[in-house]
Amino acid sequence: FRLALIPQAIALCFFFHALQISGVRLFTAIQEENNSPPEDFLHGSAKRILTSLKSNSIEATTFGQESSSQDEAYTAGYYTSSRGPEASYYGLHATMDVYGHELKHGQWSSTTFWVSHYGDSNKSSYNEIQVGWHIRPERYGDSHPHFYTLWTRDGFETGCYNMDCPGFVRVNDAVIAPGDAIHPVSHVPGPIQNITLRVLKDKTSGDWWVYYGFNNIPTGVGYFPKSIFSYLAQKANVMSFGGFVKSTKALPTPPMGSGAFPNGGKGRAASFTDLRFINQDGNSSPITGNLTPLVTDGKCHSITPIDHARCFYGGPGGCVR
């Protein structure tokens, strides 16, 4: 029974991800337009899945693709196949293309790392760090891609985007701050602009450091102190990466990645390259496979198999369910 629930439970992390822009109060530090109570966070099958899992099950939350009856959310990504109390992850590294799209309020497109720990399988113990780029007109007032961070230690009851609350600590000489726009962007056809991201747990301090490089080797831009987390203070037990798009039901879903399907290949489709896991000692190794894909609807957005630490992903949007 629990094995049958795993793929749906894995969908819950993107569910929580989608909730962050659904217009409800997600963080004590940020009040959105509608201060709905936490009970409204779970909807439909997602609520049934979460409550059906055993209290000692660690398959409680990883990706999530539902937010509310008024939202459409699609994902195309990978998550680590080894997960559970014994799973241990300490860092993730990749280079990714950055694109710009003209989006409307109510649309959101992102390319993201998710560094997570399920906790004790209850929503209130879920720890997560997100790092990536996203286009979100409602937040920034524009359709530019922005570098962003996000954290929570309790299933999004607290925590925040960027530096909206105490949490992420930016270093003085950082080349970018969370929330800053990224430019120039890639064009199809045309020059490809890349950012390289690395999130790793420092062996000495235990803090989670974020590195960023624009068409260059990444340098440290800041860190999440170990002290703000519970379970992530020790390690992550799931790591994920991919694309995520969302829209209200009144609008079509926006493009993911470059807006091209992944079979477009280099120069057209968005990509992750130089994918690497980082171990507890800070050493990295290429990701060549043994990850589990999660694709909401391959007719809308998809992702290719990982080959030589690289994969392509994305889709044109315009999907409705």
PDB file of C-alpha atoms in Angstrom:
ATOM      1  CA  PHE A   1       0.000   0.000   0.000  1.00  0.00           C
ATOM      2  CA  ARG A   2       2.789   2.395   0.932  1.00  0.00           C
ATOM      3  CA  LEU A   3       4.695   1.604  -2.246  1.00  0.00           C
ATOM      4  CA  ALA A   4       1.610   2.461  -4.285  1.00  0.00           C
ATOM      5  CA  LEU A   5       1.464   5.861  -2.586  1.00  0.00           C
ATOM      6  CA  ILE A   6       5.113   6.800  -3.129  1.00  0.00           C
ATOM      7  CA  PRO A   7       4.777   8.427  -6.598  1.00  0.00           C
ATOM      8  CA  GLN A   8       1.859  10.523  -5.377  1.00  0.00           C
ATOM      9  CA  ALA A   9       3.605  11.385  -2.137  1.00  0.00           C
ATOM     10  CA  ILE A  10       6.650  12.454  -4.126  1.00  0.00           C
ATOM     11  CA  ALA A  11       4.310  14.903  -5.860  1.00  0.00           C
ATOM     12  CA  LEU A  12       3.701  16.780  -2.626  1.00  0.00           C
ATOM     13  CA  CYS A  13       6.924  18.796  -2.629  1.00  0.00           C
ATOM     14  CA  PHE A  14       5.878  20.586  -5.818  1.00  0.00           C
ATOM     15  CA  PHE A  15       2.448  20.894  -4.189  1.00  0.00           C
ATOM     16  CA  PHE A  16       4.050  22.863  -1.365  1.00  0.00           C
ATOM     17  CA  HIS A  17       6.116  24.734  -3.965  1.00  0.00           C
ATOM     18  CA  ALA A  18       2.968  25.769  -5.823  1.00  0.00           C
ATOM     19  CA  LEU A  19       1.325  26.944  -2.618  1.00  0.00           C
ATOM     20  CA  GLN A  20       3.934  29.619  -2.210  1.00  0.00           C
ATOM     21  CA  ILE A  21       2.228  31.834  -4.781  1.00  0.00           C
ATOM     22  CA  SER A  22      -1.380  30.710  -4.362  1.00  0.00           C
ATOM     23  CA  GLY A  23      -2.403  33.869  -2.482  1.00  0.00           C
ATOM     24  CA  VAL A  24      -2.569  32.372   0.982  1.00  0.00           C
ATOM     25  CA  ARG A  25      -0.486  33.091   4.028  1.00  0.00           C
ATOM     26  CA  LEU A  26       2.446  30.726   3.777  1.00  0.00           C
ATOM     27  CA  PHE A  27       4.998  32.343   6.039  1.00  0.00           C
ATOM     28  CA  THR A  28       4.637  34.235   9.276  1.00  0.00           C
ATOM     29  CA  ALA A  29       7.027  36.781   7.781  1.00  0.00           C
ATOM     30  CA  ILE A  30       4.979  37.367   4.620  1.00  0.00           C
ATOM     31  CA  GLN A  31       1.286  38.061   4.299  1.00  0.00           C
ATOM     32  CA  GLU A  32      -0.181  37.569   0.855  1.00  0.00           C
ATOM     33  CA  GLU A  33      -3.528  38.851  -0.328  1.00  0.00           C
ATOM     34  CA  ASN A  34      -5.613  36.135   1.314  1.00  0.00           C
ATOM     35  CA  ASN A  35      -4.775  35.069   4.863  1.00  0.00           C
ATOM     36  CA  SER A  36      -6.354  31.642   4.651  1.00  0.00           C
ATOM     37  CA  PRO A  37      -5.659  29.293   7.578  1.00  0.00           C
ATOM     38  CA  PRO A  38      -3.080  26.517   7.292  1.00  0.00           C
ATOM     39  CA  GLU A  39      -5.857  23.930   7.019  1.00  0.00           C
ATOM     40  CA  ASP A  40      -6.538  25.233   3.530  1.00  0.00           C
ATOM     41  CA  PHE A  41      -3.057  24.277   2.361  1.00  0.00           C
ATOM     42  CA  LEU A  42      -4.023  20.702   1.521  1.00  0.00           C
ATOM     43  CA  HIS A  43      -6.510  20.016  -1.230  1.00  0.00           C
ATOM     44  CA  GLY A  44      -8.121  16.973  -2.759  1.00  0.00           C
ATOM     45  CA  SER A  45      -5.939  13.962  -3.429  1.00  0.00           C
ATOM     46  CA  ALA A  46      -2.878  15.618  -1.902  1.00  0.00           C
ATOM     47  CA  LYS A  47      -4.601  15.784   1.461  1.00  0.00           C
ATOM     48  CA  ARG A  48      -5.772  12.189   1.207  1.00  0.00           C
ATOM     49  CA  ILE A  49      -2.280  10.988   0.275  1.00  0.00           C
ATOM     50  CA  LEU A  50      -0.592  12.795   3.135  1.00  0.00           C
ATOM     51  CA  THR A  51      -3.069  11.585   5.738  1.00  0.00           C
ATOM     52  CA  SER A  52      -2.966   8.044   4.361  1.00  0.00           C
ATOM     53  CA  LEU A  53       0.769   7.652   4.901  1.00  0.00           C
ATOM     54  CA  LYS A  54       1.927   6.013   8.115  1.00  0.00           C
ATOM     55  CA  SER A  55       3.169   8.427  10.750  1.00  0.00           C
ATOM     56  CA  ASN A  56       6.601   6.793  10.600  1.00  0.00           C
ATOM     57  CA  SER A  57       6.787   6.905   6.815  1.00  0.00           C
ATOM     58  CA  ILE A  58       9.400   9.191   5.318  1.00  0.00           C
ATOM     59  CA  GLU A  59       7.633   9.254   1.930  1.00  0.00           C
ATOM     60  CA  ALA A  60       5.501  12.145   3.116  1.00  0.00           C
ATOM     61  CA  THR A  61       6.589  15.031   0.961  1.00  0.00           C
ATOM     62  CA  THR A  62       8.865  15.649  -1.967  1.00  0.00           C
ATOM     63  CA  PHE A  63       7.556  17.016  -5.231  1.00  0.00           C
ATOM     64  CA  GLY A  64       4.105  18.649  -5.277  1.00  0.00           C
ATOM     65  CA  GLN A  65       1.973  19.538  -8.253  1.00  0.00           C
ATOM     66  CA  GLU A  66      -1.300  20.659  -6.768  1.00  0.00           C
ATOM     67  CA  SER A  67      -1.987  23.944  -5.068  1.00  0.00           C
ATOM     68  CA  SER A  68      -5.681  24.725  -5.188  1.00  0.00           C
ATOM     69  CA  SER A  69      -8.735  24.217  -7.319  1.00  0.00           C
ATOM     70  CA  GLN A  70      -7.923  27.538  -8.998  1.00  0.00           C
ATOM     71  CA  ASP A  71      -4.388  26.622 -10.096  1.00  0.00           C
ATOM     72  CA  GLU A  72      -2.744  24.570 -12.831  1.00  0.00           C
ATOM     73  CA  ALA A  73       0.752  23.297 -12.036  1.00  0.00           C
ATOM     74  CA  TYR A  74       3.126  21.175 -14.110  1.00  0.00           C
ATOM     75  CA  THR A  75       6.541  19.758 -13.329  1.00  0.00           C
ATOM     76  CA  ALA A  76       9.344  18.047 -15.229  1.00  0.00           C
ATOM     77  CA  GLY A  77      12.234  16.968 -13.070  1.00  0.00           C
ATOM     78  CA  TYR A  78      14.228  14.312 -11.256  1.00  0.00           C
ATOM     79  CA  TYR A  79      14.496  13.319  -7.628  1.00  0.00           C
ATOM     80  CA  THR A  80      16.902  10.988  -5.877  1.00  0.00           C
ATOM     81  CA  SER A  81      15.813   7.363  -5.954  1.00  0.00           C
ATOM     82  CA  SER A  82      17.474   6.593  -2.633  1.00  0.00           C
ATOM     83  CA  ARG A  83      15.416   8.220   0.092  1.00  0.00           C
ATOM     84  CA  GLY A  84      14.510   7.448   3.664  1.00  0.00           C
ATOM     85  CA  PRO A  85      16.060   7.751   7.126  1.00  0.00           C
ATOM     86  CA  GLU A  86      19.363   6.332   5.882  1.00  0.00           C
ATOM     87  CA  ALA A  87      19.601   8.484   2.747  1.00  0.00           C
ATOM     88  CA  SER A  88      22.192  11.238   3.073  1.00  0.00           C
ATOM     89  CA  TYR A  89      22.866  14.094   0.661  1.00  0.00           C
ATOM     90  CA  TYR A  90      25.100  17.095   1.199  1.00  0.00           C
ATOM     91  CA  GLY A  91      25.174  19.072  -2.023  1.00  0.00           C
ATOM     92  CA  LEU A  92      23.998  19.563  -5.596  1.00  0.00           C
ATOM     93  CA  HIS A  93      25.655  21.337  -8.532  1.00  0.00           C
ATOM     94  CA  ALA A  94      24.539  22.115 -12.095  1.00  0.00           C
ATOM     95  CA  THR A  95      24.756  24.622 -14.906  1.00  0.00           C
ATOM     96  CA  MET A  96      21.428  25.720 -16.396  1.00  0.00           C
ATOM     97  CA  ASP A  97      20.288  28.037 -19.187  1.00  0.00           C
ATOM     98  CA  VAL A  98      18.284  31.149 -18.309  1.00  0.00           C
ATOM     99  CA  TYR A  99      15.408  32.402 -20.453  1.00  0.00           C
ATOM    100  CA  GLY A 100      12.946  35.264 -20.422  1.00  0.00           C
ATOM    101  CA  HIS A 101       9.237  35.027 -21.245  1.00  0.00           C
ATOM    102  CA  GLU A 102       6.462  37.595 -21.216  1.00  0.00           C
ATOM    103  CA  LEU A 103       4.194  36.292 -18.469  1.00  0.00           C
ATOM    104  CA  LYS A 104       1.005  37.678 -16.996  1.00  0.00           C
ATOM    105  CA  HIS A 105       0.014  38.053 -13.379  1.00  0.00           C
ATOM    106  CA  GLY A 106      -1.152  34.613 -12.325  1.00  0.00           C
ATOM    107  CA  GLN A 107       1.590  32.799 -14.265  1.00  0.00           C
ATOM    108  CA  TRP A 108       4.894  31.524 -12.905  1.00  0.00           C
ATOM    109  CA  SER A 109       7.813  29.629 -14.441  1.00  0.00           C
ATOM    110  CA  SER A 110      10.892  28.372 -12.612  1.00  0.00           C
ATOM    111  CA  THR A 111      13.959  26.175 -12.825  1.00  0.00           C
ATOM    112  CA  THR A 112      14.968  25.004  -9.408  1.00  0.00           C
ATOM    113  CA  PHE A 113      17.024  22.896  -7.003  1.00  0.00           C
ATOM    114  CA  TRP A 114      15.080  21.396  -4.097  1.00  0.00           C
ATOM    115  CA  VAL A 115      17.182  20.293  -1.118  1.00  0.00           C
ATOM    116  CA  SER A 116      14.855  18.570   1.304  1.00  0.00           C
ATOM    117  CA  HIS A 117      14.404  16.485   4.419  1.00  0.00           C
ATOM    118  CA  TYR A 118      11.118  14.745   5.123  1.00  0.00           C
ATOM    119  CA  GLY A 119      11.538  15.010   8.880  1.00  0.00           C
ATOM    120  CA  ASP A 120       9.318  12.569  10.735  1.00  0.00           C
ATOM    121  CA  SER A 121       6.861  12.475   7.766  1.00  0.00           C
ATOM    122  CA  ASN A 122       4.521  15.072   9.280  1.00  0.00           C
ATOM    123  CA  LYS A 123       4.077  18.239   7.241  1.00  0.00           C
ATOM    124  CA  SER A 124       5.191  20.379  10.194  1.00  0.00           C
ATOM    125  CA  SER A 125       8.624  18.705  10.204  1.00  0.00           C
ATOM    126  CA  TYR A 126       9.344  19.153   6.499  1.00  0.00           C
ATOM    127  CA  ASN A 127      12.603  21.073   5.842  1.00  0.00           C
ATOM    128  CA  GLU A 128      13.488  22.526   2.438  1.00  0.00           C
ATOM    129  CA  ILE A 129      15.838  24.871   0.609  1.00  0.00           C
ATOM    130  CA  GLN A 130      15.069  26.068  -2.904  1.00  0.00           C
ATOM    131  CA  VAL A 131      17.592  27.814  -5.136  1.00  0.00           C
ATOM    132  CA  GLY A 132      17.124  28.676  -8.791  1.00  0.00           C
ATOM    133  CA  TRP A 133      15.678  31.212 -11.173  1.00  0.00           C
ATOM    134  CA  HIS A 134      12.050  32.087 -11.741  1.00  0.00           C
ATOM    135  CA  ILE A 135       9.791  34.509 -13.564  1.00  0.00           C
ATOM    136  CA  ARG A 136       6.975  35.747 -11.349  1.00  0.00           C
ATOM    137  CA  PRO A 137       5.321  39.043 -12.351  1.00  0.00           C
ATOM    138  CA  GLU A 138       3.144  39.179  -9.237  1.00  0.00           C
ATOM    139  CA  ARG A 139       6.194  39.246  -7.005  1.00  0.00           C
ATOM    140  CA  TYR A 140       8.610  41.436  -8.955  1.00  0.00           C
ATOM    141  CA  GLY A 141       6.344  43.498 -11.206  1.00  0.00           C
ATOM    142  CA  ASP A 142       8.170  42.346 -14.344  1.00  0.00           C
ATOM    143  CA  SER A 143       8.751  39.317 -16.571  1.00  0.00           C
ATOM    144  CA  HIS A 144      12.504  39.098 -16.048  1.00  0.00           C
ATOM    145  CA  PRO A 145      14.089  35.931 -14.660  1.00  0.00           C
ATOM    146  CA  HIS A 146      15.232  36.454 -11.084  1.00  0.00           C
ATOM    147  CA  PHE A 147      17.713  34.517  -8.987  1.00  0.00           C
ATOM    148  CA  TYR A 148      15.844  33.338  -5.906  1.00  0.00           C
ATOM    149  CA  THR A 149      16.154  31.408  -2.690  1.00  0.00           C
ATOM    150  CA  LEU A 150      13.550  30.036  -0.327  1.00  0.00           C
ATOM    151  CA  TRP A 151      13.621  28.066   2.917  1.00  0.00           C
ATOM    152  CA  THR A 152      11.349  26.456   5.474  1.00  0.00           C
ATOM    153  CA  ARG A 153      11.807  24.237   8.509  1.00  0.00           C
ATOM    154  CA  ASP A 154       8.154  23.379   9.151  1.00  0.00           C
ATOM    155  CA  GLY A 155       6.292  22.702   5.927  1.00  0.00           C
ATOM    156  CA  PHE A 156       6.040  26.388   4.944  1.00  0.00           C
ATOM    157  CA  GLU A 157       4.423  27.625   8.130  1.00  0.00           C
ATOM    158  CA  THR A 158       7.558  29.777   8.537  1.00  0.00           C
ATOM    159  CA  GLY A 159      10.459  30.693   6.296  1.00  0.00           C
ATOM    160  CA  CYS A 160      10.529  33.027   3.322  1.00  0.00           C
ATOM    161  CA  TYR A 161      11.694  33.938  -0.147  1.00  0.00           C
ATOM    162  CA  ASN A 162      15.021  35.635  -0.704  1.00  0.00           C
ATOM    163  CA  MET A 163      15.799  37.918   2.239  1.00  0.00           C
ATOM    164  CA  ASP A 164      12.216  38.775   3.157  1.00  0.00           C
ATOM    165  CA  CYS A 165      12.842  37.501   6.695  1.00  0.00           C
ATOM    166  CA  PRO A 166      15.904  36.513   8.731  1.00  0.00           C
ATOM    167  CA  GLY A 167      17.346  33.326   7.279  1.00  0.00           C
ATOM    168  CA  PHE A 168      19.551  33.589   4.209  1.00  0.00           C
ATOM    169  CA  VAL A 169      22.757  35.488   4.990  1.00  0.00           C
ATOM    170  CA  ARG A 170      24.338  37.250   2.015  1.00  0.00           C
ATOM    171  CA  VAL A 171      28.105  37.705   2.037  1.00  0.00           C
ATOM    172  CA  ASN A 172      29.453  41.225   1.537  1.00  0.00           C
ATOM    173  CA  ASP A 173      31.187  40.650  -1.790  1.00  0.00           C
ATOM    174  CA  ALA A 174      28.438  38.528  -3.362  1.00  0.00           C
ATOM    175  CA  VAL A 175      28.055  38.919  -7.120  1.00  0.00           C
ATOM    176  CA  ILE A 176      24.259  38.734  -6.807  1.00  0.00           C
ATOM    177  CA  ALA A 177      21.558  38.951  -4.148  1.00  0.00           C
ATOM    178  CA  PRO A 178      18.450  36.773  -3.943  1.00  0.00           C
ATOM    179  CA  GLY A 179      15.713  38.534  -5.871  1.00  0.00           C
ATOM    180  CA  ASP A 180      18.035  40.240  -8.356  1.00  0.00           C
ATOM    181  CA  ALA A 181      17.145  40.043 -12.043  1.00  0.00           C
ATOM    182  CA  ILE A 182      19.385  37.959 -14.303  1.00  0.00           C
ATOM    183  CA  HIS A 183      20.435  39.491 -17.612  1.00  0.00           C
ATOM    184  CA  PRO A 184      21.153  39.049 -20.409  1.00  0.00           C
ATOM    185  CA  VAL A 185      19.071  35.946 -21.112  1.00  0.00           C
ATOM    186  CA  SER A 186      19.277  33.156 -23.671  1.00  0.00           C
ATOM    187  CA  HIS A 187      17.528  33.382 -27.030  1.00  0.00           C
ATOM    188  CA  VAL A 188      16.342  30.660 -29.410  1.00  0.00           C
ATOM    189  CA  PRO A 189      18.085  30.713 -31.774  1.00  0.00           C
ATOM    190  CA  GLY A 190      20.940  32.774 -30.424  1.00  0.00           C
ATOM    191  CA  PRO A 191      23.518  32.978 -27.643  1.00  0.00           C
ATOM    192  CA  ILE A 192      22.910  30.817 -24.577  1.00  0.00           C
ATOM    193  CA  GLN A 193      23.381  32.426 -21.169  1.00  0.00           C
ATOM    194  CA  ASN A 194      24.061  30.101 -18.240  1.00  0.00           C
ATOM    195  CA  ILE A 195      24.100  30.237 -14.494  1.00  0.00           C
ATOM    196  CA  THR A 196      25.939  27.638 -12.450  1.00  0.00           C
ATOM    197  CA  LEU A 197      24.472  26.914  -9.029  1.00  0.00           C
ATOM    198  CA  ARG A 198      25.880  24.905  -6.181  1.00  0.00           C
ATOM    199  CA  VAL A 199      24.219  24.235  -2.840  1.00  0.00           C
ATOM    200  CA  LEU A 200      26.338  22.388  -0.296  1.00  0.00           C
ATOM    201  CA  LYS A 201      26.552  21.737   3.407  1.00  0.00           C
ATOM    202  CA  ASP A 202      29.803  23.054   4.829  1.00  0.00           C
ATOM    203  CA  LYS A 203      31.520  20.306   6.772  1.00  0.00           C
ATOM    204  CA  THR A 204      32.943  22.651   9.400  1.00  0.00           C
ATOM    205  CA  SER A 205      30.052  25.006  10.141  1.00  0.00           C
ATOM    206  CA  GLY A 206      27.145  22.808   9.051  1.00  0.00           C
ATOM    207  CA  ASP A 207      25.645  25.786   7.194  1.00  0.00           C
ATOM    208  CA  TRP A 208      24.161  25.336   3.705  1.00  0.00           C
ATOM    209  CA  TRP A 209      26.158  27.512   1.304  1.00  0.00           C
ATOM    210  CA  VAL A 210      24.858  28.820  -2.018  1.00  0.00           C
ATOM    211  CA  TYR A 211      27.236  29.448  -4.927  1.00  0.00           C
ATOM    212  CA  TYR A 212      26.317  31.345  -8.098  1.00  0.00           C
ATOM    213  CA  GLY A 213      28.145  32.035 -11.354  1.00  0.00           C
ATOM    214  CA  PHE A 214      26.910  33.757 -14.513  1.00  0.00           C
ATOM    215  CA  ASN A 215      28.708  32.203 -17.488  1.00  0.00           C
ATOM    216  CA  ASN A 216      31.496  31.615 -15.014  1.00  0.00           C
ATOM    217  CA  ILE A 217      32.749  29.521 -12.111  1.00  0.00           C
ATOM    218  CA  PRO A 218      30.346  29.903  -9.176  1.00  0.00           C
ATOM    219  CA  THR A 219      31.384  31.832  -6.075  1.00  0.00           C
ATOM    220  CA  GLY A 220      29.773  31.890  -2.655  1.00  0.00           C
ATOM    221  CA  VAL A 221      26.942  34.433  -2.392  1.00  0.00           C
ATOM    222  CA  GLY A 222      25.592  33.477   1.026  1.00  0.00           C
ATOM    223  CA  TYR A 223      24.371  30.717   3.259  1.00  0.00           C
ATOM    224  CA  PHE A 224      21.473  29.335   5.265  1.00  0.00           C
ATOM    225  CA  PRO A 225      22.656  28.941   8.867  1.00  0.00           C
ATOM    226  CA  LYS A 226      22.416  25.440  10.282  1.00  0.00           C
ATOM    227  CA  SER A 227      20.549  26.920  13.255  1.00  0.00           C
ATOM    228  CA  ILE A 228      17.404  27.805  11.291  1.00  0.00           C
ATOM    229  CA  PHE A 229      16.697  24.155  10.454  1.00  0.00           C
ATOM    230  CA  SER A 230      15.758  21.039  12.364  1.00  0.00           C
ATOM    231  CA  TYR A 231      16.399  18.011  10.129  1.00  0.00           C
ATOM    232  CA  LEU A 232      18.409  19.838   7.457  1.00  0.00           C
ATOM    233  CA  ALA A 233      20.785  20.848  10.220  1.00  0.00           C
ATOM    234  CA  GLN A 234      22.249  17.354   9.799  1.00  0.00           C
ATOM    235  CA  LYS A 235      21.718  16.421   6.143  1.00  0.00           C
ATOM    236  CA  ALA A 236      19.210  16.243   3.295  1.00  0.00           C
ATOM    237  CA  ASN A 237      17.495  12.968   2.469  1.00  0.00           C
ATOM    238  CA  VAL A 238      16.099  13.981  -0.919  1.00  0.00           C
ATOM    239  CA  MET A 239      17.544  16.156  -3.666  1.00  0.00           C
ATOM    240  CA  SER A 240      15.590  17.213  -6.735  1.00  0.00           C
ATOM    241  CA  PHE A 241      15.936  19.489  -9.742  1.00  0.00           C
ATOM    242  CA  GLY A 242      13.769  20.445 -12.678  1.00  0.00           C
ATOM    243  CA  GLY A 243      11.276  22.870 -14.123  1.00  0.00           C
ATOM    244  CA  PHE A 244       7.979  23.988 -12.628  1.00  0.00           C
ATOM    245  CA  VAL A 245       5.204  26.136 -14.102  1.00  0.00           C
ATOM    246  CA  LYS A 246       1.940  27.324 -12.659  1.00  0.00           C
ATOM    247  CA  SER A 247      -1.037  29.461 -13.616  1.00  0.00           C
ATOM    248  CA  THR A 248      -4.503  30.255 -12.444  1.00  0.00           C
ATOM    249  CA  LYS A 249      -7.192  28.350 -14.294  1.00  0.00           C
ATOM    250  CA  ALA A 250      -8.175  31.535 -16.105  1.00  0.00           C
ATOM    251  CA  LEU A 251      -4.811  31.513 -17.900  1.00  0.00           C
ATOM    252  CA  PRO A 252      -2.831  28.972 -19.913  1.00  0.00           C
ATOM    253  CA  THR A 253       0.298  27.571 -18.315  1.00  0.00           C
ATOM    254  CA  PRO A 254       3.437  29.527 -19.237  1.00  0.00           C
ATOM    255  CA  PRO A 255       6.493  28.149 -21.058  1.00  0.00           C
ATOM    256  CA  MET A 256       8.935  26.008 -19.100  1.00  0.00           C
ATOM    257  CA  GLY A 257      12.661  26.424 -19.738  1.00  0.00           C
ATOM    258  CA  SER A 258      13.196  27.827 -23.236  1.00  0.00           C
ATOM    259  CA  GLY A 259       9.622  27.055 -24.246  1.00  0.00           C
ATOM    260  CA  ALA A 260      10.771  24.226 -26.521  1.00  0.00           C
ATOM    261  CA  PHE A 261      10.234  20.534 -25.914  1.00  0.00           C
ATOM    262  CA  PRO A 262      13.381  18.720 -24.773  1.00  0.00           C
ATOM    263  CA  ASN A 263      13.720  16.772 -28.006  1.00  0.00           C
ATOM    264  CA  GLY A 264      14.724  20.092 -29.590  1.00  0.00           C
ATOM    265  CA  GLY A 265      18.217  19.441 -28.235  1.00  0.00           C
ATOM    266  CA  LYS A 266      21.098  21.842 -27.708  1.00  0.00           C
ATOM    267  CA  GLY A 267      20.459  25.378 -28.895  1.00  0.00           C
ATOM    268  CA  ARG A 268      16.684  25.059 -28.644  1.00  0.00           C
ATOM    269  CA  ALA A 269      15.713  23.141 -25.506  1.00  0.00           C
ATOM    270  CA  ALA A 270      16.693  24.234 -22.005  1.00  0.00           C
ATOM    271  CA  SER A 271      19.265  22.076 -20.298  1.00  0.00           C
ATOM    272  CA  PHE A 272      20.961  21.045 -17.104  1.00  0.00           C
ATOM    273  CA  THR A 273      24.644  20.275 -17.637  1.00  0.00           C
ATOM    274  CA  ASP A 274      27.518  19.246 -15.384  1.00  0.00           C
ATOM    275  CA  LEU A 275      25.049  17.729 -12.928  1.00  0.00           C
ATOM    276  CA  ARG A 276      26.889  16.683  -9.778  1.00  0.00           C
ATOM    277  CA  PHE A 277      26.268  15.439  -6.269  1.00  0.00           C
ATOM    278  CA  ILE A 278      28.575  16.772  -3.558  1.00  0.00           C
ATOM    279  CA  ASN A 279      29.492  14.498  -0.676  1.00  0.00           C
ATOM    280  CA  GLN A 280      30.048  15.267   2.989  1.00  0.00           C
ATOM    281  CA  ASP A 281      33.718  16.072   2.358  1.00  0.00           C
ATOM    282  CA  GLY A 282      32.918  18.569  -0.386  1.00  0.00           C
ATOM    283  CA  ASN A 283      33.975  16.310  -3.259  1.00  0.00           C
ATOM    284  CA  SER A 284      31.697  16.073  -6.290  1.00  0.00           C
ATOM    285  CA  SER A 285      30.791  13.257  -8.656  1.00  0.00           C
ATOM    286  CA  PRO A 286      28.825  13.394 -11.937  1.00  0.00           C
ATOM    287  CA  ILE A 287      25.162  12.400 -11.900  1.00  0.00           C
ATOM    288  CA  THR A 288      24.860   9.754 -14.584  1.00  0.00           C
ATOM    289  CA  GLY A 289      21.529   8.177 -13.722  1.00  0.00           C
ATOM    290  CA  ASN A 290      19.708   6.279 -10.983  1.00  0.00           C
ATOM    291  CA  LEU A 291      17.297   9.163 -10.450  1.00  0.00           C
ATOM    292  CA  THR A 292      13.531   8.998 -10.692  1.00  0.00           C
ATOM    293  CA  PRO A 293      11.733  11.274 -13.181  1.00  0.00           C
ATOM    294  CA  LEU A 294       8.532  13.110 -12.373  1.00  0.00           C
ATOM    295  CA  VAL A 295       6.608  14.534 -15.325  1.00  0.00           C
ATOM    296  CA  THR A 296       3.079  15.814 -14.788  1.00  0.00           C
ATOM    297  CA  ASP A 297       2.030  15.599 -18.432  1.00  0.00           C
ATOM    298  CA  GLY A 298       4.511  14.737 -21.158  1.00  0.00           C
ATOM    299  CA  LYS A 299       2.273  16.365 -23.773  1.00  0.00           C
ATOM    300  CA  CYS A 300       2.915  19.724 -22.115  1.00  0.00           C
ATOM    301  CA  HIS A 301       6.391  19.574 -20.580  1.00  0.00           C
ATOM    302  CA  SER A 302       8.964  16.822 -20.348  1.00  0.00           C
ATOM    303  CA  ILE A 303      12.559  15.929 -19.508  1.00  0.00           C
ATOM    304  CA  THR A 304      15.053  13.638 -21.213  1.00  0.00           C
ATOM    305  CA  PRO A 305      17.057  10.839 -19.598  1.00  0.00           C
ATOM    306  CA  ILE A 306      20.295  11.942 -17.930  1.00  0.00           C
ATOM    307  CA  ASP A 307      23.245  11.254 -20.190  1.00  0.00           C
ATOM    308  CA  HIS A 308      26.816  12.196 -19.248  1.00  0.00           C
ATOM    309  CA  ALA A 309      25.540  14.449 -16.438  1.00  0.00           C
ATOM    310  CA  ARG A 310      23.234  16.359 -18.806  1.00  0.00           C
ATOM    311  CA  CYS A 311      19.546  16.445 -19.644  1.00  0.00           C
ATOM    312  CA  PHE A 312      17.100  18.651 -21.547  1.00  0.00           C
ATOM    313  CA  TYR A 313      13.699  19.748 -20.279  1.00  0.00           C
ATOM    314  CA  GLY A 314      10.817  22.120 -20.925  1.00  0.00           C
ATOM    315  CA  GLY A 315       7.764  22.754 -23.060  1.00  0.00           C
ATOM    316  CA  PRO A 316       5.748  25.530 -24.685  1.00  0.00           C
ATOM    317  CA  GLY A 317       2.994  25.907 -22.128  1.00  0.00           C
ATOM    318  CA  GLY A 318      -0.594  26.632 -23.058  1.00  0.00           C
ATOM    319  CA  CYS A 319      -1.783  23.521 -21.216  1.00  0.00           C
ATOM    320  CA  VAL A 320      -4.982  23.172 -19.222  1.00  0.00           C
ATOM    321  CA  ARG A 321      -6.451  20.293 -17.262  1.00  0.00           C
TER     322      ARG A 321
END
